[in-house]
Protein backbone atom coordinates (compact mmCIF):
# COMPACT_ATOMS: atom_id res chain seq x y z
CA UNK A 1 0.00 0.00 0.00
CA UNK A 2 1.27 3.51 -0.81
CA UNK A 3 2.22 5.59 2.17
CA UNK A 4 0.18 8.55 3.34
CA UNK A 5 1.52 11.01 5.90
CA UNK A 6 -2.02 11.83 7.05
CA UNK A 7 -2.74 8.25 8.17
CA UNK A 8 -1.89 7.56 11.79
CA UNK A 9 -1.91 4.49 13.99
CA UNK A 10 -2.79 5.56 17.51
CA UNK A 11 -2.12 3.45 20.59
CA UNK A 12 -5.36 3.89 22.49
CA UNK A 13 -5.62 2.59 26.04
CA UNK A 14 -8.81 4.31 27.15
CA UNK A 15 -6.84 6.54 29.48
CA UNK A 16 -6.77 10.31 29.61
CA UNK A 17 -3.40 10.72 27.91
CA UNK A 18 -3.91 8.48 24.90
CA UNK A 19 -7.35 10.06 24.32
CA UNK A 20 -5.82 13.53 24.29
CA UNK A 21 -2.90 12.54 22.07
CA UNK A 22 -5.30 10.97 19.56
CA UNK A 23 -7.52 14.06 19.60
CA UNK A 24 -4.51 16.29 18.90
CA UNK A 25 -3.56 14.10 15.93
CA UNK A 26 -7.11 14.30 14.62
CA UNK A 27 -7.14 18.09 15.02
CA UNK A 28 -3.96 18.20 12.95
CA UNK A 29 -5.71 16.38 10.11
CA UNK A 30 -4.74 12.75 10.72
CA UNK A 31 -6.95 9.80 9.91
CA UNK A 32 -7.09 7.77 13.12
CA UNK A 33 -6.56 4.03 13.19
CA UNK A 34 -6.80 3.03 16.84
CA UNK A 35 -4.97 0.06 18.32
CA UNK A 36 -5.88 -1.24 21.78
CA UNK A 37 -3.93 -4.04 23.44
CA UNK A 38 -5.44 -6.57 25.83
CA UNK A 39 -2.25 -7.53 27.64
CA UNK A 40 -3.73 -9.27 30.66
CA UNK A 41 -3.91 -6.07 32.69
CA UNK A 42 -6.00 -6.14 35.85
CA UNK A 43 -7.62 -2.82 34.95
CA UNK A 44 -9.40 -4.41 31.97
CA UNK A 45 -12.18 -1.85 32.36
CA UNK A 46 -9.95 0.41 30.28
CA UNK A 47 -10.80 -1.71 27.21
CA UNK A 48 -14.42 -0.56 27.39
CA UNK A 49 -13.16 2.99 27.81
CA UNK A 50 -10.95 2.61 24.73
CA UNK A 51 -13.96 1.51 22.68
CA UNK A 52 -15.93 4.54 23.83
CA UNK A 53 -13.03 6.88 23.14
CA UNK A 54 -12.39 5.44 19.66
CA UNK A 55 -16.05 5.92 18.79
CA UNK A 56 -16.11 9.49 20.08
CA UNK A 57 -13.02 10.34 18.04
CA UNK A 58 -14.46 8.86 14.87
CA UNK A 59 -11.60 6.42 14.39
CA UNK A 60 -11.68 4.90 10.91
CA UNK A 61 -10.63 1.55 12.36
CA UNK A 62 -10.32 0.25 15.89
CA UNK A 63 -8.35 -2.95 16.18
CA UNK A 64 -8.05 -4.87 19.45
CA UNK A 65 -5.21 -7.35 19.94
CA UNK A 66 -4.67 -9.83 22.76
CA UNK A 67 -1.13 -10.44 24.01
CA UNK A 68 -1.14 -12.11 27.42
CA UNK A 69 1.76 -10.60 29.35
CA UNK A 70 0.50 -12.35 32.48
CA UNK A 71 2.47 -15.31 31.18
CA UNK A 72 5.60 -13.34 32.11
CA UNK A 73 4.27 -11.43 35.11
CA UNK A 74 6.79 -9.11 36.71
CA UNK A 75 4.29 -6.32 37.33
CA UNK A 76 1.46 -5.65 39.74
CA UNK A 77 -0.70 -5.03 36.66
CA UNK A 78 -0.06 -8.50 35.22
CA UNK A 79 0.28 -10.65 38.33
CA UNK A 80 -1.15 -11.11 41.81
CA UNK A 81 1.20 -8.51 43.32
CA UNK A 82 -0.77 -5.79 45.12
CA UNK A 83 -1.01 -2.46 43.31
CA UNK A 84 0.80 0.13 45.46
CA UNK A 85 -1.35 2.84 46.99
CA UNK A 86 -0.54 6.12 48.72
CA UNK A 87 3.00 6.00 47.34
CA UNK A 88 5.41 8.94 47.52
CA UNK A 89 5.40 10.14 43.94
CA UNK A 90 8.44 12.31 44.52
CA UNK A 91 10.63 9.22 44.93
CA UNK A 92 12.94 7.97 42.19
CA UNK A 93 12.13 4.27 42.39
CA UNK A 94 10.28 2.63 39.51
CA UNK A 95 7.04 1.19 40.93
CA UNK A 96 5.72 -2.34 40.57
CA UNK A 97 3.10 -1.08 38.10
CA UNK A 98 5.86 -0.90 35.48
CA UNK A 99 5.19 -3.64 32.92
CA UNK A 100 8.49 -4.94 31.49
CA UNK A 101 9.08 -3.68 27.93
CA UNK A 102 5.39 -2.81 27.49
CA UNK A 103 5.81 0.27 25.32
CA UNK A 104 8.44 -1.46 23.17
CA UNK A 105 5.98 -4.30 22.56
CA UNK A 106 3.07 -1.94 21.89
CA UNK A 107 5.03 0.25 19.51
CA UNK A 108 6.27 -2.81 17.63
CA UNK A 109 2.69 -3.93 17.07
CA UNK A 110 1.66 -0.44 16.01
CA UNK A 111 4.61 -0.32 13.63
CA UNK A 112 3.60 -3.56 11.97
CA UNK A 113 0.05 -2.34 11.40
CA UNK A 114 1.28 1.06 10.23
CA UNK A 115 3.44 -0.56 7.57
CA UNK A 116 0.49 -2.59 6.31
CA UNK A 117 -1.81 0.47 6.22
CA UNK A 118 0.76 2.70 4.56
CA UNK A 119 0.70 4.92 7.64
CA UNK A 120 3.86 6.75 8.61
CA UNK A 121 2.64 8.32 11.84
CA UNK A 122 2.44 6.40 15.13
CA UNK A 123 0.83 8.37 17.93
CA UNK A 124 1.38 7.59 21.59
CA UNK A 125 0.27 9.42 24.73
CA UNK A 126 3.43 8.98 26.81
CA UNK A 127 4.43 11.73 29.21
CA UNK A 128 7.78 12.37 30.89
CA UNK A 129 6.70 14.94 33.48
CA UNK A 130 3.65 13.91 35.52
CA UNK A 131 4.22 10.17 35.37
CA UNK A 132 5.47 7.26 37.51
CA UNK A 133 9.06 7.18 36.28
CA UNK A 134 8.69 4.42 33.70
CA UNK A 135 11.83 4.24 31.51
CA UNK A 136 9.80 3.67 28.33
CA UNK A 137 8.05 7.04 28.61
CA UNK A 138 11.20 9.13 28.11
CA UNK A 139 12.05 11.15 24.97
CA UNK A 140 15.27 9.18 24.45
CA UNK A 141 13.29 5.94 24.32
CA UNK A 142 10.93 7.38 21.73
CA UNK A 143 13.81 8.62 19.58
CA UNK A 144 15.52 5.24 19.80
CA UNK A 145 12.39 3.37 18.75
CA UNK A 146 11.81 5.73 15.84
CA UNK A 147 15.35 5.04 14.64
CA UNK A 148 14.70 1.31 14.99
CA UNK A 149 11.45 1.58 13.02
CA UNK A 150 13.31 3.08 10.10
CA UNK A 151 15.96 0.36 10.16
CA UNK A 152 13.74 -2.65 10.75
CA UNK A 153 11.04 -2.27 8.09
CA UNK A 154 10.82 -2.62 4.34
CA UNK A 155 9.28 0.83 4.15
CA UNK A 156 12.19 2.26 6.10
CA UNK A 157 14.92 0.76 3.94
CA UNK A 158 13.05 1.83 0.80
CA UNK A 159 13.23 5.45 1.86
CA UNK A 160 9.99 6.00 3.74
CA UNK A 161 10.17 7.52 7.22
CA UNK A 162 8.16 6.53 10.26
CA UNK A 163 7.55 9.16 12.90
CA UNK A 164 6.55 8.39 16.49
CA UNK A 165 4.43 11.34 17.57
CA UNK A 166 4.28 12.02 21.32
CA UNK A 167 2.51 15.38 21.61
CA UNK A 168 2.15 15.18 25.39
CA UNK A 169 5.65 14.11 26.32
CA UNK A 170 6.76 17.43 27.86
CA UNK A 171 3.37 18.59 29.13
CA UNK A 172 2.16 18.54 32.72
CA UNK A 173 -1.03 16.66 33.47
CA UNK A 174 -2.83 19.98 33.97
CA UNK A 175 -1.65 21.18 30.54
CA UNK A 176 -2.84 17.94 28.98
CA UNK A 177 -6.28 18.31 30.56
CA UNK A 178 -6.59 21.95 29.52
CA UNK A 179 -5.67 21.02 25.94
CA UNK A 180 -8.25 18.23 25.94
CA UNK A 181 -10.93 20.53 27.29
CA UNK A 182 -10.11 23.03 24.55
CA UNK A 183 -10.69 20.22 22.03
CA UNK A 184 -14.06 19.40 23.59
CA UNK A 185 -13.06 16.01 25.00
CA UNK A 186 -15.30 14.15 27.41
CA UNK A 187 -12.96 12.77 30.05
CA UNK A 188 -15.90 10.94 31.57
CA UNK A 189 -15.31 8.33 28.85
CA UNK A 190 -11.82 7.54 30.10
CA UNK A 191 -10.45 5.18 32.74
CA UNK A 192 -7.14 5.68 34.57
CA UNK A 193 -7.25 3.66 37.79
CA UNK A 194 -4.87 0.72 38.11
CA UNK A 195 -7.05 -1.13 40.60
CA UNK A 196 -10.68 0.06 40.48
CA UNK A 197 -13.28 -0.84 43.07
CA UNK A 198 -15.78 -3.62 42.23
CA UNK A 199 -18.24 -0.90 41.24
CA UNK A 200 -15.74 0.37 38.68
CA UNK A 201 -15.17 3.59 40.61
CA UNK A 202 -11.53 4.74 40.79
CA UNK A 203 -9.66 3.78 43.95
CA UNK A 204 -8.29 7.36 44.19
CA UNK A 205 -5.09 6.06 45.84
CA UNK A 206 -2.96 4.39 43.15
CA UNK A 207 -0.31 6.42 41.29
CA UNK A 208 -2.52 6.88 38.25
CA UNK A 209 -5.46 8.16 40.30
CA UNK A 210 -3.28 10.54 42.30
CA UNK A 211 -1.60 11.97 39.20
CA UNK A 212 -4.99 12.37 37.53
CA UNK A 213 -6.44 14.12 40.59
CA UNK A 214 -3.48 16.50 40.77
CA UNK A 215 -3.88 17.32 37.10
CA UNK A 216 -7.58 18.12 37.31
CA UNK A 217 -7.03 20.20 40.46
CA UNK A 218 -4.20 22.18 38.86
CA UNK A 219 -6.24 22.69 35.70
CA UNK A 220 -9.17 23.95 37.75
CA UNK A 221 -11.49 21.42 36.11
CA UNK A 222 -13.67 18.84 37.94
CA UNK A 223 -12.96 15.21 37.08
CA UNK A 224 -16.20 13.88 35.56
CA UNK A 225 -15.44 10.38 36.87
CA UNK A 226 -15.71 11.66 40.45
CA UNK A 227 -18.69 13.98 40.19
CA UNK A 228 -21.14 11.61 38.58
mmCIF file of C-alpha atoms in Angstrom:
data_model
loop_
_atom_site.group_PDB
_atom_site.id
_atom_site.type_symbol
_atom_site.label_atom_id
_atom_site.label_comp_id
_atom_site.label_asym_id
_atom_site.label_seq_id
_atom_site.Cartn_x
_atom_site.Cartn_y
_atom_site.Cartn_z
ATOM 1 C CA UNK A 1 0.000 0.000 0.000
ATOM 2 C CA UNK A 2 1.265 3.509 -0.811
ATOM 3 C CA UNK A 3 2.221 5.591 2.168
ATOM 4 C CA UNK A 4 0.184 8.555 3.344
ATOM 5 C CA UNK A 5 1.520 11.015 5.904
ATOM 6 C CA UNK A 6 -2.021 11.834 7.049
ATOM 7 C CA UNK A 7 -2.743 8.247 8.168
ATOM 8 C CA UNK A 8 -1.893 7.560 11.788
ATOM 9 C CA UNK A 9 -1.910 4.486 13.986
ATOM 10 C CA UNK A 10 -2.792 5.564 17.509
ATOM 11 C CA UNK A 11 -2.123 3.449 20.592
ATOM 12 C CA UNK A 12 -5.362 3.894 22.494
ATOM 13 C CA UNK A 13 -5.624 2.588 26.038
ATOM 14 C CA UNK A 14 -8.805 4.308 27.148
ATOM 15 C CA UNK A 15 -6.841 6.545 29.479
ATOM 16 C CA UNK A 16 -6.771 10.311 29.607
ATOM 17 C CA UNK A 17 -3.397 10.719 27.915
ATOM 18 C CA UNK A 18 -3.914 8.476 24.899
ATOM 19 C CA UNK A 19 -7.350 10.055 24.323
ATOM 20 C CA UNK A 20 -5.824 13.532 24.288
ATOM 21 C CA UNK A 21 -2.904 12.538 22.066
ATOM 22 C CA UNK A 22 -5.295 10.973 19.559
ATOM 23 C CA UNK A 23 -7.519 14.058 19.597
ATOM 24 C CA UNK A 24 -4.515 16.293 18.900
ATOM 25 C CA UNK A 25 -3.556 14.104 15.932
ATOM 26 C CA UNK A 26 -7.109 14.301 14.616
ATOM 27 C CA UNK A 27 -7.140 18.092 15.021
ATOM 28 C CA UNK A 28 -3.958 18.197 12.949
ATOM 29 C CA UNK A 29 -5.706 16.380 10.110
ATOM 30 C CA UNK A 30 -4.744 12.752 10.717
ATOM 31 C CA UNK A 31 -6.952 9.800 9.914
ATOM 32 C CA UNK A 32 -7.087 7.769 13.117
ATOM 33 C CA UNK A 33 -6.556 4.025 13.194
ATOM 34 C CA UNK A 34 -6.796 3.031 16.845
ATOM 35 C CA UNK A 35 -4.966 0.059 18.317
ATOM 36 C CA UNK A 36 -5.882 -1.244 21.777
ATOM 37 C CA UNK A 37 -3.929 -4.035 23.438
ATOM 38 C CA UNK A 38 -5.440 -6.566 25.830
ATOM 39 C CA UNK A 39 -2.252 -7.533 27.638
ATOM 40 C CA UNK A 40 -3.725 -9.265 30.665
ATOM 41 C CA UNK A 41 -3.912 -6.068 32.693
ATOM 42 C CA UNK A 42 -5.996 -6.141 35.847
ATOM 43 C CA UNK A 43 -7.620 -2.821 34.945
ATOM 44 C CA UNK A 44 -9.403 -4.412 31.973
ATOM 45 C CA UNK A 45 -12.177 -1.846 32.359
ATOM 46 C CA UNK A 46 -9.950 0.405 30.284
ATOM 47 C CA UNK A 47 -10.797 -1.708 27.211
ATOM 48 C CA UNK A 48 -14.419 -0.560 27.389
ATOM 49 C CA UNK A 49 -13.156 2.988 27.805
ATOM 50 C CA UNK A 50 -10.955 2.607 24.726
ATOM 51 C CA UNK A 51 -13.956 1.512 22.684
ATOM 52 C CA UNK A 52 -15.929 4.540 23.829
ATOM 53 C CA UNK A 53 -13.032 6.882 23.140
ATOM 54 C CA UNK A 54 -12.388 5.435 19.662
ATOM 55 C CA UNK A 55 -16.045 5.918 18.787
ATOM 56 C CA UNK A 56 -16.115 9.490 20.081
ATOM 57 C CA UNK A 57 -13.016 10.344 18.041
ATOM 58 C CA UNK A 58 -14.461 8.864 14.870
ATOM 59 C CA UNK A 59 -11.600 6.417 14.387
ATOM 60 C CA UNK A 60 -11.677 4.897 10.907
ATOM 61 C CA UNK A 61 -10.629 1.547 12.361
ATOM 62 C CA UNK A 62 -10.319 0.247 15.894
ATOM 63 C CA UNK A 63 -8.353 -2.951 16.185
ATOM 64 C CA UNK A 64 -8.050 -4.871 19.451
ATOM 65 C CA UNK A 65 -5.214 -7.354 19.943
ATOM 66 C CA UNK A 66 -4.674 -9.833 22.758
ATOM 67 C CA UNK A 67 -1.127 -10.445 24.013
ATOM 68 C CA UNK A 68 -1.136 -12.113 27.420
ATOM 69 C CA UNK A 69 1.759 -10.601 29.354
ATOM 70 C CA UNK A 70 0.496 -12.346 32.479
ATOM 71 C CA UNK A 71 2.466 -15.313 31.180
ATOM 72 C CA UNK A 72 5.597 -13.339 32.109
ATOM 73 C CA UNK A 73 4.268 -11.430 35.114
ATOM 74 C CA UNK A 74 6.789 -9.107 36.709
ATOM 75 C CA UNK A 75 4.295 -6.318 37.330
ATOM 76 C CA UNK A 76 1.464 -5.648 39.741
ATOM 77 C CA UNK A 77 -0.703 -5.029 36.660
ATOM 78 C CA UNK A 78 -0.058 -8.504 35.221
ATOM 79 C CA UNK A 79 0.283 -10.654 38.333
ATOM 80 C CA UNK A 80 -1.153 -11.109 41.810
ATOM 81 C CA UNK A 81 1.199 -8.514 43.320
ATOM 82 C CA UNK A 82 -0.767 -5.795 45.119
ATOM 83 C CA UNK A 83 -1.009 -2.464 43.312
ATOM 84 C CA UNK A 84 0.805 0.126 45.461
ATOM 85 C CA UNK A 85 -1.348 2.843 46.987
ATOM 86 C CA UNK A 86 -0.543 6.118 48.723
ATOM 87 C CA UNK A 87 2.996 6.002 47.337
ATOM 88 C CA UNK A 88 5.410 8.940 47.519
ATOM 89 C CA UNK A 89 5.395 10.142 43.936
ATOM 90 C CA UNK A 90 8.443 12.313 44.517
ATOM 91 C CA UNK A 91 10.626 9.220 44.934
ATOM 92 C CA UNK A 92 12.945 7.966 42.195
ATOM 93 C CA UNK A 93 12.127 4.267 42.392
ATOM 94 C CA UNK A 94 10.281 2.626 39.513
ATOM 95 C CA UNK A 95 7.036 1.193 40.931
ATOM 96 C CA UNK A 96 5.725 -2.343 40.566
ATOM 97 C CA UNK A 97 3.103 -1.079 38.096
ATOM 98 C CA UNK A 98 5.862 -0.898 35.485
ATOM 99 C CA UNK A 99 5.192 -3.643 32.917
ATOM 100 C CA UNK A 100 8.493 -4.938 31.492
ATOM 101 C CA UNK A 101 9.080 -3.680 27.934
ATOM 102 C CA UNK A 102 5.393 -2.809 27.488
ATOM 103 C CA UNK A 103 5.814 0.269 25.316
ATOM 104 C CA UNK A 104 8.435 -1.458 23.169
ATOM 105 C CA UNK A 105 5.978 -4.297 22.559
ATOM 106 C CA UNK A 106 3.069 -1.937 21.892
ATOM 107 C CA UNK A 107 5.034 0.251 19.507
ATOM 108 C CA UNK A 108 6.273 -2.807 17.634
ATOM 109 C CA UNK A 109 2.688 -3.926 17.072
ATOM 110 C CA UNK A 110 1.662 -0.437 16.009
ATOM 111 C CA UNK A 111 4.611 -0.316 13.626
ATOM 112 C CA UNK A 112 3.603 -3.562 11.969
ATOM 113 C CA UNK A 113 0.054 -2.344 11.404
ATOM 114 C CA UNK A 114 1.280 1.059 10.227
ATOM 115 C CA UNK A 115 3.442 -0.560 7.569
ATOM 116 C CA UNK A 116 0.489 -2.591 6.311
ATOM 117 C CA UNK A 117 -1.806 0.466 6.223
ATOM 118 C CA UNK A 118 0.755 2.701 4.559
ATOM 119 C CA UNK A 119 0.698 4.919 7.636
ATOM 120 C CA UNK A 120 3.857 6.747 8.607
ATOM 121 C CA UNK A 121 2.644 8.324 11.840
ATOM 122 C CA UNK A 122 2.443 6.398 15.125
ATOM 123 C CA UNK A 123 0.833 8.371 17.934
ATOM 124 C CA UNK A 124 1.383 7.589 21.591
ATOM 125 C CA UNK A 125 0.269 9.416 24.734
ATOM 126 C CA UNK A 126 3.433 8.977 26.812
ATOM 127 C CA UNK A 127 4.431 11.733 29.213
ATOM 128 C CA UNK A 128 7.777 12.366 30.894
ATOM 129 C CA UNK A 129 6.703 14.945 33.481
ATOM 130 C CA UNK A 130 3.646 13.912 35.524
ATOM 131 C CA UNK A 131 4.219 10.167 35.373
ATOM 132 C CA UNK A 132 5.471 7.261 37.511
ATOM 133 C CA UNK A 133 9.055 7.184 36.279
ATOM 134 C CA UNK A 134 8.688 4.420 33.699
ATOM 135 C CA UNK A 135 11.831 4.240 31.510
ATOM 136 C CA UNK A 136 9.801 3.667 28.335
ATOM 137 C CA UNK A 137 8.050 7.035 28.611
ATOM 138 C CA UNK A 138 11.196 9.130 28.109
ATOM 139 C CA UNK A 139 12.048 11.154 24.973
ATOM 140 C CA UNK A 140 15.272 9.182 24.449
ATOM 141 C CA UNK A 141 13.290 5.938 24.319
ATOM 142 C CA UNK A 142 10.929 7.384 21.727
ATOM 143 C CA UNK A 143 13.811 8.625 19.581
ATOM 144 C CA UNK A 144 15.525 5.238 19.805
ATOM 145 C CA UNK A 145 12.389 3.373 18.754
ATOM 146 C CA UNK A 146 11.811 5.732 15.843
ATOM 147 C CA UNK A 147 15.351 5.043 14.638
ATOM 148 C CA UNK A 148 14.703 1.314 14.991
ATOM 149 C CA UNK A 149 11.455 1.581 13.021
ATOM 150 C CA UNK A 150 13.310 3.079 10.100
ATOM 151 C CA UNK A 151 15.961 0.361 10.160
ATOM 152 C CA UNK A 152 13.741 -2.655 10.746
ATOM 153 C CA UNK A 153 11.043 -2.271 8.086
ATOM 154 C CA UNK A 154 10.823 -2.623 4.338
ATOM 155 C CA UNK A 155 9.276 0.835 4.154
ATOM 156 C CA UNK A 156 12.193 2.262 6.097
ATOM 157 C CA UNK A 157 14.924 0.758 3.943
ATOM 158 C CA UNK A 158 13.050 1.825 0.802
ATOM 159 C CA UNK A 159 13.232 5.450 1.865
ATOM 160 C CA UNK A 160 9.990 5.997 3.741
ATOM 161 C CA UNK A 161 10.171 7.516 7.221
ATOM 162 C CA UNK A 162 8.163 6.527 10.257
ATOM 163 C CA UNK A 163 7.551 9.158 12.904
ATOM 164 C CA UNK A 164 6.551 8.391 16.486
ATOM 165 C CA UNK A 165 4.431 11.341 17.573
ATOM 166 C CA UNK A 166 4.284 12.019 21.324
ATOM 167 C CA UNK A 167 2.507 15.379 21.608
ATOM 168 C CA UNK A 168 2.155 15.181 25.391
ATOM 169 C CA UNK A 169 5.652 14.106 26.321
ATOM 170 C CA UNK A 170 6.763 17.425 27.859
ATOM 171 C CA UNK A 171 3.374 18.589 29.129
ATOM 172 C CA UNK A 172 2.158 18.542 32.719
ATOM 173 C CA UNK A 173 -1.032 16.656 33.466
ATOM 174 C CA UNK A 174 -2.826 19.982 33.969
ATOM 175 C CA UNK A 175 -1.648 21.182 30.543
ATOM 176 C CA UNK A 176 -2.838 17.939 28.984
ATOM 177 C CA UNK A 177 -6.277 18.312 30.556
ATOM 178 C CA UNK A 178 -6.589 21.951 29.518
ATOM 179 C CA UNK A 179 -5.670 21.017 25.941
ATOM 180 C CA UNK A 180 -8.247 18.233 25.945
ATOM 181 C CA UNK A 181 -10.931 20.531 27.295
ATOM 182 C CA UNK A 182 -10.114 23.027 24.546
ATOM 183 C CA UNK A 183 -10.692 20.218 22.028
ATOM 184 C CA UNK A 184 -14.061 19.399 23.590
ATOM 185 C CA UNK A 185 -13.055 16.005 25.000
ATOM 186 C CA UNK A 186 -15.299 14.146 27.412
ATOM 187 C CA UNK A 187 -12.963 12.765 30.052
ATOM 188 C CA UNK A 188 -15.896 10.936 31.571
ATOM 189 C CA UNK A 189 -15.314 8.331 28.854
ATOM 190 C CA UNK A 190 -11.818 7.540 30.104
ATOM 191 C CA UNK A 191 -10.448 5.182 32.742
ATOM 192 C CA UNK A 192 -7.144 5.684 34.569
ATOM 193 C CA UNK A 193 -7.253 3.664 37.793
ATOM 194 C CA UNK A 194 -4.866 0.722 38.112
ATOM 195 C CA UNK A 195 -7.053 -1.131 40.602
ATOM 196 C CA UNK A 196 -10.677 0.063 40.478
ATOM 197 C CA UNK A 197 -13.281 -0.842 43.066
ATOM 198 C CA UNK A 198 -15.785 -3.619 42.231
ATOM 199 C CA UNK A 199 -18.244 -0.896 41.236
ATOM 200 C CA UNK A 200 -15.738 0.372 38.679
ATOM 201 C CA UNK A 201 -15.167 3.589 40.609
ATOM 202 C CA UNK A 202 -11.529 4.743 40.789
ATOM 203 C CA UNK A 203 -9.664 3.783 43.952
ATOM 204 C CA UNK A 204 -8.287 7.355 44.190
ATOM 205 C CA UNK A 205 -5.090 6.060 45.841
ATOM 206 C CA UNK A 206 -2.961 4.392 43.149
ATOM 207 C CA UNK A 207 -0.313 6.417 41.289
ATOM 208 C CA UNK A 208 -2.518 6.884 38.254
ATOM 209 C CA UNK A 209 -5.462 8.159 40.295
ATOM 210 C CA UNK A 210 -3.282 10.537 42.301
ATOM 211 C CA UNK A 211 -1.602 11.966 39.197
ATOM 212 C CA UNK A 212 -4.986 12.370 37.531
ATOM 213 C CA UNK A 213 -6.437 14.116 40.587
ATOM 214 C CA UNK A 214 -3.478 16.498 40.772
ATOM 215 C CA UNK A 215 -3.882 17.318 37.102
ATOM 216 C CA UNK A 216 -7.581 18.121 37.309
ATOM 217 C CA UNK A 217 -7.032 20.201 40.460
ATOM 218 C CA UNK A 218 -4.203 22.184 38.863
ATOM 219 C CA UNK A 219 -6.238 22.686 35.698
ATOM 220 C CA UNK A 220 -9.174 23.951 37.749
ATOM 221 C CA UNK A 221 -11.488 21.422 36.115
ATOM 222 C CA UNK A 222 -13.666 18.842 37.935
ATOM 223 C CA UNK A 223 -12.959 15.207 37.082
ATOM 224 C CA UNK A 224 -16.201 13.878 35.564
ATOM 225 C CA UNK A 225 -15.440 10.382 36.872
ATOM 226 C CA UNK A 226 -15.706 11.661 40.447
ATOM 227 C CA UNK A 227 -18.691 13.979 40.187
ATOM 228 C CA UNK A 228 -21.142 11.606 38.585
#
